[in-house]
């Protein structure tokens, strides 16, 4: 039985995720680099703002940070309770998950790489998807903690598998983004009404998460709100190509897309949403996707 | 008011599409190269099997043939009734649509390029999507005839625009297919459970029509049923790259995908479903997508 | 025996090429859109500035114009002497060569597509390469006229073959340019001395015409002199991809390179040399190739 | 003054390279995993077959092995003489060179990464090219030893730079190979005489080391002699893409080529020459490059 749960990292995702935990568990500890935010969380949701060393005494410890490097930085400072399970929701590096799992195993602690999808709205509504890598028994024990925040929770393989699925998901999204940018630029050049074409494609075999969401809500309306930063997409596509290199596979479309996202990121303004990658294509023609 | 409607080409799609017309229109003529099929359709659905010259005396004439060349072959043999509207549901060539529209305009006949999506199930249930190019007034007049068979009917631009949207839709689907093949090969190489990963991705930003349909129903189950032939996909991706060349655009991901689909088609058995394109990737590794 | 030779189009190449003809033939006619240039050529080299209709009464008629369309424009105005041979040195379109050959054949005139390489220095020294498509007997009869200007003259196939070889040559050069830009950007990023690296590569298996000439003489010295315009390279790479599409082949590296050259051309200043295509890559990093 | 030189690794390259050393240096030690080969070398060229520990007492120690991992295997077994210079001619990994240089520096030994090009004929004639990374003073001291075997010897940067230049050279060659395969397949499909086309291109801007050597001597004659193995080219192209990833660059043409070489390698017979990579393209069409 899980008595205590900790949440380390109260960013846009973590703040909303940790808010659900007090409904299900007796002791919920939160920690954030900027401790004001932890105190605010405690007063808003009934969690307890604690120091790092206390946080890692919980039965279940969640972390949700920008990169695997940041998680390593925390791991180096703490000694988690023996028998606890560390669940890292960062979009991290698969190889690093293996190292982290080995490192914690020596302290009698389990590690699950458990990145999430669903964005802030999914965090708010506790409808996130968890893609989890690691030990099956630890996964079963930790399941109730993840169920407090998510609606689809899958063990996809051993350590690193969760990070791998997230990286490939984001990589596929990047390919779909390029396909949409190229396809809709072509239609615009031929005088097609893009909104009517989009309606048709979203009812047809060529649809994707990008045509259903990013294209109408971010690109064709020219709003490009910052919800998932382009540098993070560039990072994730890099993780995907590293997985391909490690396995000595040929993945030409993914490889090309990674180059293009990298180029788009190099040309973008700071703090650009990933959807601004379409501007790379717009710079190559006098066509605006609207 | 539309009194009479003809349907030329009773293939897997056309046979099912024409079946809905007698519910809405007084006179429904059908014609097929193999006339036995037309007679069977007449006895099954109450249509009238007629010769070509009679068919084109209808107010609305549908054609649904494998290629634009086949449509040209029919057009050369007939003189449609002045004032009628010819609606071509073939997945055709945009430039040819313009020529066909000009050719028929000289006979006082309107031409709409109106390819459909939704597959045989959509034809059966009258839930097809029509993406239509051509004259707006002719589109309005012809709308009831298309509504008899479809649930989403959009005028996307002038002549050729319908074919362009269909070609780009299929091209985007081809890109998504390559992305899925590459991504899932990579996950398999890293020991990930593909079915669990698919469940996660279909709940996340990386989903597409391919991950929702082709991947579970055709590929991961290794069934590859023939519903849309790979050579037709190769043809459609070729139409897409011709649109890009015509407009002097840069579309590297689409261009690369067209090369890969062409290669996959060259290696495939005759009568292969488009989903067998993933076997190109499987030949490059010892990984099977299942 | 060839008595008279005409040269139509006295641009940077044609002006120098025609200068060699009076050494070998009795009557040499020259024509240029701007007739002042023809008069200057006549006074400088002993040729005869004539009108178009007189020019095409020669035994051998050379044309050297920017595009196949320009040649069509001339052909529409003239009636060449029956039995004469028209040698087009334009970097033209293979399919157009077939049309032009058929058109002239009806007038009893032979057509050879005979683009040249070797640049202005080769034109000056009569050391050009002629890659020729057309009738073998006509090629043999016309050989002395080409030998007056070139040192390597090859019949590579039937009508259009000469243009095809030129387009593929330029396309391969474009690929080599991208390879050099990408490779040397990578070396620069890793702190390698580019000039020393270039010396090594030019003595090794990775060398190309680009590493031997364009890289040291145009790019690494940052001079980018205009000798072959980027829009013309974009045109030629387009001809190459059209050849690939016509033959239903897969050529992914060429296809990708054509997209990149098209993009580089879209971003370039007017009147840019082809070598400025490397600036596309430079815009994607903070690395300058010098 | 260099008194003694050792050569570790008497493969096809090393055996011929070490043969020149006795002409210039008093004591020349050779070592090979299979010691029979070392004894044969000693009796043929007047070198001394010694054990590993004695070999590394030389002033200059050359190694020439299949991979950087093999070099690490040797380094772990020996303690080279303080003040000696280790020159590794392997086509190795740039990052590993830095590790190896640091490791040896702690023993007072210099490390130069110094891969060579020129093939066995260059080794035989002492006309190799050395592309060297490492300390400038060590390079100067070691120069006479390299001059005994090479005619172009360049310091291209600090540790790892030599390996980087070799990897990029081989990567560029791989791109040129794909360009040639795609270009010549296209010409063949259009009925062009490939040998005549090759003569033209080798006199024009589209030439490369591949069109000058591999195409006529290995491919068009269908001989594919094994001189540089396809798996080694696949390894080297992998090193190149790792350099690109490390530097966060976009190199789409190189990335795509690496995928294709990897695929060609997966499909090839064991012990295939790199030039057999063209068979990947041949499998996609019914065209043979001859």
PDB file of C-alpha atoms in Angstrom, chain C residues 203, chain D residues 20 117-130 147-152:
ATOM      1  CA  UNK C 203      44.424  13.579 -52.844  1.00  0.00           C
TER       2      UNK C 203
ATOM      3  CA  UNK D  20      59.650   1.286 -46.453  1.00  0.00           C
ATOM      4  CA  UNK D 117      44.442   7.333 -47.984  1.00  0.00           C
ATOM      5  CA  UNK D 118      45.875   6.011 -51.217  1.00  0.00           C
ATOM      6  CA  UNK D 119      45.000   2.331 -50.935  1.00  0.00           C
ATOM      7  CA  UNK D 120      47.464  -0.524 -51.283  1.00  0.00           C
ATOM      8  CA  UNK D 121      49.051   0.989 -54.382  1.00  0.00           C
ATOM      9  CA  UNK D 122      49.837   4.160 -52.414  1.00  0.00           C
ATOM     10  CA  UNK D 123      51.244   2.079 -49.567  1.00  0.00           C
ATOM     11  CA  UNK D 124      53.424   0.170 -52.029  1.00  0.00           C
ATOM     12  CA  UNK D 125      54.773   3.341 -53.656  1.00  0.00           C
ATOM     13  CA  UNK D 126      55.096   5.381 -50.444  1.00  0.00           C
ATOM     14  CA  UNK D 127      52.697   7.946 -51.887  1.00  0.00           C
ATOM     15  CA  UNK D 128      50.068   7.837 -49.168  1.00  0.00           C
ATOM     16  CA  UNK D 129      48.266  10.871 -47.813  1.00  0.00           C
ATOM     17  CA  UNK D 130      48.405  11.265 -44.006  1.00  0.00           C
ATOM     18  CA  UNK D 147      57.454  10.845 -44.982  1.00  0.00           C
ATOM     19  CA  UNK D 148      58.996   7.409 -45.392  1.00  0.00           C
ATOM     20  CA  UNK D 149      55.567   6.160 -46.457  1.00  0.00           C
ATOM     21  CA  UNK D 150      53.631   9.154 -47.729  1.00  0.00           C
ATOM     22  CA  UNK D 151      53.900  12.054 -50.114  1.00  0.00           C
ATOM     23  CA  UNK D 152      51.281  14.376 -48.632  1.00  0.00           C
TER      24      UNK D 152
END
